[in-house]
Amino acid sequence: MIPPVSASPFYTICSETAGIAGNLFAFVLFLSPIPTFKRIVKNRSTEQFSGLPYVYSLLNCLICFWYGLPCVAPGVILVATVNSIGAIFQSVYVALFIIYADKAKKLKMSGLLIAVFCAFALIIYISLELFDGRRRRMFVGYLSVASLISMSASPLCIINLVIRRRSVEFMPFYLSLATFLMSISFFAYGMLKHDFFIYVPNGIGTILGVVQLFLYAYYSRKSRQDSTSRLPLLVSYG
């Protein structure tokens, strides 16, 4: 049972502020693939880039968008707004990938895109026809939690790469910072709304964000120390 949300103005302002902040930080993340796609458009080729992360992100955004709508989970509309914007961005990225991919990748990506929309349509149908009220919220909520937690594999891969290479070359600081700020904003939003399906995955995202920032601070400082130790000694003859 989800506890009732307090109706005090201060409480409402805090929760909505956290949700709006999460939307803004998420927007930064949605913009982050633009340099990659500028390169793809310029070279008219997807080269060795993979389109799978964008297809999976699209499915995740669609599921979370559906969860945030009033017909599923009343009172968390800011989850729907951020994921509707995310779905638009991911759709554009996937479309560009299909346009500039070779024939084999084009067919594969087109098939995956159709599968994503079919899966989303099936989720809508099942949640509307087989569930109502609280059960519908739980069905879509658990799907969104599973999707968001599975997306944590991406930060884990980056963390593993940083530790193995002892370098932050492949972990841009501002991207890691935006991920952390978005996660902690939606974690606060979920806590203030007493919504398990929002605060649990974003709590995990917050922890991973802290780990990324800690690793960045540790290995970037270590890299500076190593580069300083390799500088040639300057000998002065007076």
mmCIF file of C-alpha atoms in Angstrom:
data_model
loop_
_atom_site.group_PDB
_atom_site.id
_atom_site.type_symbol
_atom_site.label_atom_id
_atom_site.label_comp_id
_atom_site.label_asym_id
_atom_site.label_seq_id
_atom_site.Cartn_x
_atom_site.Cartn_y
_atom_site.Cartn_z
ATOM 1 C CA MET A 1 0.000 0.000 0.000
ATOM 2 C CA ILE A 2 1.414 3.396 -1.034
ATOM 3 C CA PRO A 3 0.992 5.942 1.780
ATOM 4 C CA PRO A 4 -1.034 9.073 0.984
ATOM 5 C CA VAL A 5 0.988 12.059 -0.110
ATOM 6 C CA SER A 6 0.926 15.110 2.145
ATOM 7 C CA ALA A 7 -0.976 18.036 0.672
ATOM 8 C CA SER A 8 0.953 20.799 2.476
ATOM 9 C CA PRO A 9 2.167 23.549 0.095
ATOM 10 C CA PHE A 10 5.789 23.239 1.281
ATOM 11 C CA TYR A 11 5.757 19.482 0.745
ATOM 12 C CA THR A 12 4.279 19.899 -2.737
ATOM 13 C CA ILE A 13 6.826 22.575 -3.674
ATOM 14 C CA CYS A 14 9.724 20.342 -2.551
ATOM 15 C CA SER A 15 8.507 17.303 -4.467
ATOM 16 C CA GLU A 16 7.741 19.248 -7.654
ATOM 17 C CA THR A 17 11.101 21.061 -7.474
ATOM 18 C CA ALA A 18 12.906 17.708 -7.235
ATOM 19 C CA GLY A 19 10.937 16.398 -10.230
ATOM 20 C CA ILE A 20 11.627 19.495 -12.336
ATOM 21 C CA ALA A 21 15.343 19.316 -11.456
ATOM 22 C CA GLY A 22 15.347 15.669 -12.534
ATOM 23 C CA ASN A 23 13.757 16.667 -15.850
ATOM 24 C CA LEU A 24 16.439 19.304 -16.471
ATOM 25 C CA PHE A 25 19.357 17.002 -15.671
ATOM 26 C CA ALA A 26 17.802 14.235 -17.782
ATOM 27 C CA PHE A 27 17.594 16.678 -20.704
ATOM 28 C CA VAL A 28 21.388 17.103 -20.493
ATOM 29 C CA LEU A 29 21.762 13.315 -20.756
ATOM 30 C CA PHE A 30 19.414 13.167 -23.739
ATOM 31 C CA LEU A 31 21.646 15.688 -25.532
ATOM 32 C CA SER A 32 24.872 13.779 -24.826
ATOM 33 C CA PRO A 33 24.768 11.492 -27.945
ATOM 34 C CA ILE A 34 24.551 14.502 -30.306
ATOM 35 C CA PRO A 35 28.337 14.616 -31.016
ATOM 36 C CA THR A 36 28.205 10.920 -31.998
ATOM 37 C CA PHE A 37 25.340 11.495 -34.416
ATOM 38 C CA LYS A 38 26.925 14.632 -35.854
ATOM 39 C CA ARG A 39 29.871 12.401 -36.762
ATOM 40 C CA ILE A 40 27.536 9.740 -38.220
ATOM 41 C CA VAL A 41 25.689 12.303 -40.362
ATOM 42 C CA LYS A 42 28.932 13.970 -41.464
ATOM 43 C CA ASN A 43 30.527 10.661 -42.502
ATOM 44 C CA ARG A 44 27.209 9.237 -43.724
ATOM 45 C CA SER A 45 28.064 6.005 -41.898
ATOM 46 C CA THR A 46 27.436 4.471 -38.478
ATOM 47 C CA GLU A 47 30.995 3.052 -38.592
ATOM 48 C CA GLN A 48 31.533 0.752 -35.591
ATOM 49 C CA PHE A 49 28.912 2.402 -33.380
ATOM 50 C CA SER A 50 26.152 0.245 -31.930
ATOM 51 C CA GLY A 51 22.522 1.271 -32.114
ATOM 52 C CA LEU A 52 21.375 -1.122 -29.381
ATOM 53 C CA PRO A 53 21.718 1.346 -26.457
ATOM 54 C CA TYR A 54 19.359 3.781 -28.201
ATOM 55 C CA VAL A 55 16.761 1.094 -28.943
ATOM 56 C CA TYR A 56 16.850 -0.118 -25.357
ATOM 57 C CA SER A 57 16.704 3.455 -24.010
ATOM 58 C CA LEU A 58 13.656 4.067 -26.195
ATOM 59 C CA LEU A 59 11.843 1.065 -24.699
ATOM 60 C CA ASN A 60 12.805 2.177 -21.193
ATOM 61 C CA CYS A 61 11.511 5.721 -21.819
ATOM 62 C CA LEU A 62 8.233 4.409 -23.233
ATOM 63 C CA ILE A 63 7.603 2.116 -20.234
ATOM 64 C CA CYS A 64 8.434 4.861 -17.712
ATOM 65 C CA PHE A 65 6.330 7.361 -19.684
ATOM 66 C CA TRP A 66 3.348 4.992 -19.453
ATOM 67 C CA TYR A 67 3.924 4.563 -15.722
ATOM 68 C CA GLY A 68 3.910 8.340 -15.148
ATOM 69 C CA LEU A 69 0.519 8.908 -16.800
ATOM 70 C CA PRO A 70 -2.496 9.540 -14.502
ATOM 71 C CA CYS A 71 -4.298 6.423 -15.785
ATOM 72 C CA VAL A 72 -1.509 4.303 -14.281
ATOM 73 C CA ALA A 73 0.118 6.291 -11.450
ATOM 74 C CA PRO A 74 -1.690 9.534 -10.548
ATOM 75 C CA GLY A 75 0.439 12.316 -9.076
ATOM 76 C CA VAL A 76 3.802 11.605 -10.743
ATOM 77 C CA ILE A 77 3.266 13.383 -14.066
ATOM 78 C CA LEU A 78 6.878 14.658 -14.102
ATOM 79 C CA VAL A 79 7.960 11.064 -14.729
ATOM 80 C CA ALA A 80 5.794 11.098 -17.861
ATOM 81 C CA THR A 81 7.118 14.476 -19.078
ATOM 82 C CA VAL A 82 10.797 13.558 -18.820
ATOM 83 C CA ASN A 83 10.317 10.182 -20.469
ATOM 84 C CA SER A 84 8.158 11.579 -23.285
ATOM 85 C CA ILE A 85 11.030 13.933 -24.164
ATOM 86 C CA GLY A 86 13.476 11.052 -23.813
ATOM 87 C CA ALA A 87 11.390 8.863 -26.137
ATOM 88 C CA ILE A 88 11.424 11.604 -28.794
ATOM 89 C CA PHE A 89 15.214 11.967 -28.590
ATOM 90 C CA GLN A 90 15.814 8.210 -28.693
ATOM 91 C CA SER A 91 13.420 7.827 -31.640
ATOM 92 C CA VAL A 92 15.371 10.460 -33.583
ATOM 93 C CA TYR A 93 18.684 8.770 -32.748
ATOM 94 C CA VAL A 94 17.386 5.361 -33.839
ATOM 95 C CA ALA A 95 15.952 6.829 -37.060
ATOM 96 C CA LEU A 96 19.286 8.476 -37.903
ATOM 97 C CA PHE A 97 21.103 5.233 -37.144
ATOM 98 C CA ILE A 98 18.816 3.326 -39.518
ATOM 99 C CA ILE A 99 19.248 5.936 -42.266
ATOM 100 C CA TYR A 100 23.046 5.826 -42.213
ATOM 101 C CA ALA A 101 23.615 2.151 -41.333
ATOM 102 C CA ASP A 102 24.651 -0.485 -43.852
ATOM 103 C CA LYS A 103 21.992 -2.886 -45.136
ATOM 104 C CA ALA A 104 22.520 -5.579 -42.470
ATOM 105 C CA LYS A 105 22.427 -3.113 -39.574
ATOM 106 C CA LYS A 106 19.509 -1.280 -41.184
ATOM 107 C CA LEU A 107 17.386 -4.447 -41.247
ATOM 108 C CA LYS A 108 18.389 -5.427 -37.708
ATOM 109 C CA MET A 109 17.668 -2.004 -36.248
ATOM 110 C CA SER A 110 14.366 -1.682 -38.111
ATOM 111 C CA GLY A 111 13.288 -5.067 -36.756
ATOM 112 C CA LEU A 112 14.263 -4.076 -33.212
ATOM 113 C CA LEU A 113 12.409 -0.764 -33.525
ATOM 114 C CA ILE A 114 9.235 -2.567 -34.629
ATOM 115 C CA ALA A 115 9.692 -5.019 -31.733
ATOM 116 C CA VAL A 116 9.973 -2.131 -29.254
ATOM 117 C CA PHE A 117 6.717 -0.543 -30.406
ATOM 118 C CA CYS A 118 4.959 -3.921 -30.446
ATOM 119 C CA ALA A 119 6.172 -4.654 -26.905
ATOM 120 C CA PHE A 120 5.000 -1.229 -25.748
ATOM 121 C CA ALA A 121 1.593 -1.718 -27.380
ATOM 122 C CA LEU A 122 1.312 -5.118 -25.664
ATOM 123 C CA ILE A 123 2.168 -3.578 -22.283
ATOM 124 C CA ILE A 124 -0.530 -0.923 -22.761
ATOM 125 C CA TYR A 125 -3.099 -3.527 -23.802
ATOM 126 C CA ILE A 126 -2.342 -5.887 -20.894
ATOM 127 C CA SER A 127 -2.269 -3.113 -18.290
ATOM 128 C CA LEU A 128 -5.579 -1.650 -19.474
ATOM 129 C CA GLU A 129 -7.461 -4.873 -20.147
ATOM 130 C CA LEU A 130 -6.232 -7.171 -17.372
ATOM 131 C CA PHE A 131 -5.495 -4.768 -14.514
ATOM 132 C CA ASP A 132 -7.126 -1.812 -12.872
ATOM 133 C CA GLY A 133 -6.238 0.745 -10.209
ATOM 134 C CA ARG A 134 -3.522 -0.406 -7.801
ATOM 135 C CA ARG A 135 -2.785 -3.655 -9.683
ATOM 136 C CA ARG A 136 -2.195 -1.734 -12.930
ATOM 137 C CA ARG A 137 0.208 0.577 -11.119
ATOM 138 C CA MET A 138 2.079 -2.373 -9.660
ATOM 139 C CA PHE A 139 2.283 -4.209 -13.018
ATOM 140 C CA VAL A 140 3.697 -1.229 -14.933
ATOM 141 C CA GLY A 141 5.744 -0.116 -11.921
ATOM 142 C CA TYR A 142 7.599 -3.421 -11.629
ATOM 143 C CA LEU A 143 8.256 -3.360 -15.384
ATOM 144 C CA SER A 144 9.724 0.143 -15.115
ATOM 145 C CA VAL A 145 11.875 -0.847 -12.120
ATOM 146 C CA ALA A 146 13.203 -3.913 -13.972
ATOM 147 C CA SER A 147 13.956 -1.798 -17.041
ATOM 148 C CA LEU A 148 15.715 0.954 -15.072
ATOM 149 C CA ILE A 149 17.765 -1.466 -12.980
ATOM 150 C CA SER A 150 18.854 -3.403 -16.059
ATOM 151 C CA MET A 151 20.043 -0.114 -17.546
ATOM 152 C CA SER A 152 22.424 0.125 -14.587
ATOM 153 C CA ALA A 153 24.613 -2.307 -16.546
ATOM 154 C CA SER A 154 25.893 0.644 -18.575
ATOM 155 C CA PRO A 155 27.398 2.543 -15.590
ATOM 156 C CA LEU A 156 28.744 -0.751 -14.241
ATOM 157 C CA CYS A 157 30.572 -1.377 -17.535
ATOM 158 C CA ILE A 158 32.071 2.118 -17.395
ATOM 159 C CA ILE A 159 33.126 1.652 -13.761
ATOM 160 C CA ASN A 160 34.759 -1.682 -14.634
ATOM 161 C CA LEU A 161 36.571 -0.083 -17.594
ATOM 162 C CA VAL A 162 37.901 2.779 -15.443
ATOM 163 C CA ILE A 163 39.209 0.389 -12.781
ATOM 164 C CA ARG A 164 40.833 -1.939 -15.339
ATOM 165 C CA ARG A 165 42.507 0.852 -17.296
ATOM 166 C CA ARG A 166 43.134 3.026 -14.226
ATOM 167 C CA SER A 167 42.058 5.949 -16.365
ATOM 168 C CA VAL A 168 38.971 8.197 -16.634
ATOM 169 C CA GLU A 169 39.452 8.667 -20.384
ATOM 170 C CA PHE A 170 36.157 6.919 -21.203
ATOM 171 C CA MET A 171 34.116 8.460 -18.362
ATOM 172 C CA PRO A 172 33.344 12.141 -19.102
ATOM 173 C CA PHE A 173 33.007 14.068 -15.854
ATOM 174 C CA TYR A 174 30.005 16.228 -16.777
ATOM 175 C CA LEU A 175 28.069 13.224 -18.078
ATOM 176 C CA SER A 176 28.717 11.346 -14.819
ATOM 177 C CA LEU A 177 27.750 14.441 -12.821
ATOM 178 C CA ALA A 178 24.507 14.903 -14.768
ATOM 179 C CA THR A 179 23.656 11.210 -14.274
ATOM 180 C CA PHE A 180 24.216 11.530 -10.522
ATOM 181 C CA LEU A 181 22.186 14.759 -10.226
ATOM 182 C CA MET A 182 19.310 13.309 -12.262
ATOM 183 C CA SER A 183 19.252 10.120 -10.174
ATOM 184 C CA ILE A 184 19.351 11.919 -6.837
ATOM 185 C CA SER A 185 16.657 14.376 -7.976
ATOM 186 C CA PHE A 186 14.268 11.576 -8.940
ATOM 187 C CA PHE A 187 15.223 9.629 -5.824
ATOM 188 C CA ALA A 188 14.104 12.628 -3.749
ATOM 189 C CA TYR A 189 10.996 12.984 -5.935
ATOM 190 C CA GLY A 190 10.107 9.323 -5.389
ATOM 191 C CA MET A 191 10.699 9.542 -1.639
ATOM 192 C CA LEU A 192 8.561 12.665 -1.313
ATOM 193 C CA LYS A 193 5.831 11.007 -3.375
ATOM 194 C CA HIS A 194 6.193 7.773 -1.379
ATOM 195 C CA ASP A 195 6.630 5.939 -4.681
ATOM 196 C CA PHE A 196 8.674 2.746 -4.396
ATOM 197 C CA PHE A 197 8.809 2.372 -8.183
ATOM 198 C CA ILE A 198 10.590 5.718 -8.536
ATOM 199 C CA TYR A 199 12.916 5.893 -5.542
ATOM 200 C CA VAL A 200 14.312 2.323 -5.686
ATOM 201 C CA PRO A 201 15.853 2.404 -9.219
ATOM 202 C CA ASN A 202 16.963 6.013 -8.790
ATOM 203 C CA GLY A 203 18.464 5.171 -5.409
ATOM 204 C CA ILE A 204 20.574 2.546 -7.164
ATOM 205 C CA GLY A 205 21.426 5.120 -9.849
ATOM 206 C CA THR A 206 22.495 7.589 -7.141
ATOM 207 C CA ILE A 207 24.842 5.049 -5.568
ATOM 208 C CA LEU A 208 26.391 4.241 -8.955
ATOM 209 C CA GLY A 209 26.712 7.970 -9.646
ATOM 210 C CA VAL A 210 28.594 8.500 -6.375
ATOM 211 C CA VAL A 211 30.921 5.606 -7.263
ATOM 212 C CA GLN A 212 31.605 7.115 -10.712
ATOM 213 C CA LEU A 213 32.390 10.552 -9.242
ATOM 214 C CA PHE A 214 34.641 9.000 -6.590
ATOM 215 C CA LEU A 215 36.527 7.005 -9.238
ATOM 216 C CA TYR A 216 36.840 10.111 -11.407
ATOM 217 C CA ALA A 217 38.323 12.094 -8.512
ATOM 218 C CA TYR A 218 40.689 9.253 -7.568
ATOM 219 C CA TYR A 219 42.000 8.310 -11.012
ATOM 220 C CA SER A 220 42.159 11.841 -12.430
ATOM 221 C CA ARG A 221 44.279 12.909 -9.423
ATOM 222 C CA LYS A 222 46.426 9.799 -9.804
ATOM 223 C CA SER A 223 46.917 10.565 -13.507
ATOM 224 C CA ARG A 224 48.055 14.083 -12.679
ATOM 225 C CA GLN A 225 50.480 12.765 -10.070
ATOM 226 C CA ASP A 226 51.888 10.191 -12.517
ATOM 227 C CA SER A 227 52.351 12.789 -15.255
ATOM 228 C CA THR A 228 54.119 15.125 -12.792
ATOM 229 C CA SER A 229 56.472 12.356 -11.682
ATOM 230 C CA ARG A 230 57.421 11.734 -15.320
ATOM 231 C CA LEU A 231 58.433 15.357 -15.973
ATOM 232 C CA PRO A 232 62.176 15.763 -16.705
ATOM 233 C CA LEU A 233 64.277 17.334 -13.996
ATOM 234 C CA LEU A 234 65.369 20.883 -14.740
ATOM 235 C CA VAL A 235 69.013 21.475 -13.714
ATOM 236 C CA SER A 236 70.185 25.057 -13.294
ATOM 237 C CA TYR A 237 73.795 26.083 -13.616
ATOM 238 C CA GLY A 238 74.452 29.398 -11.843
#
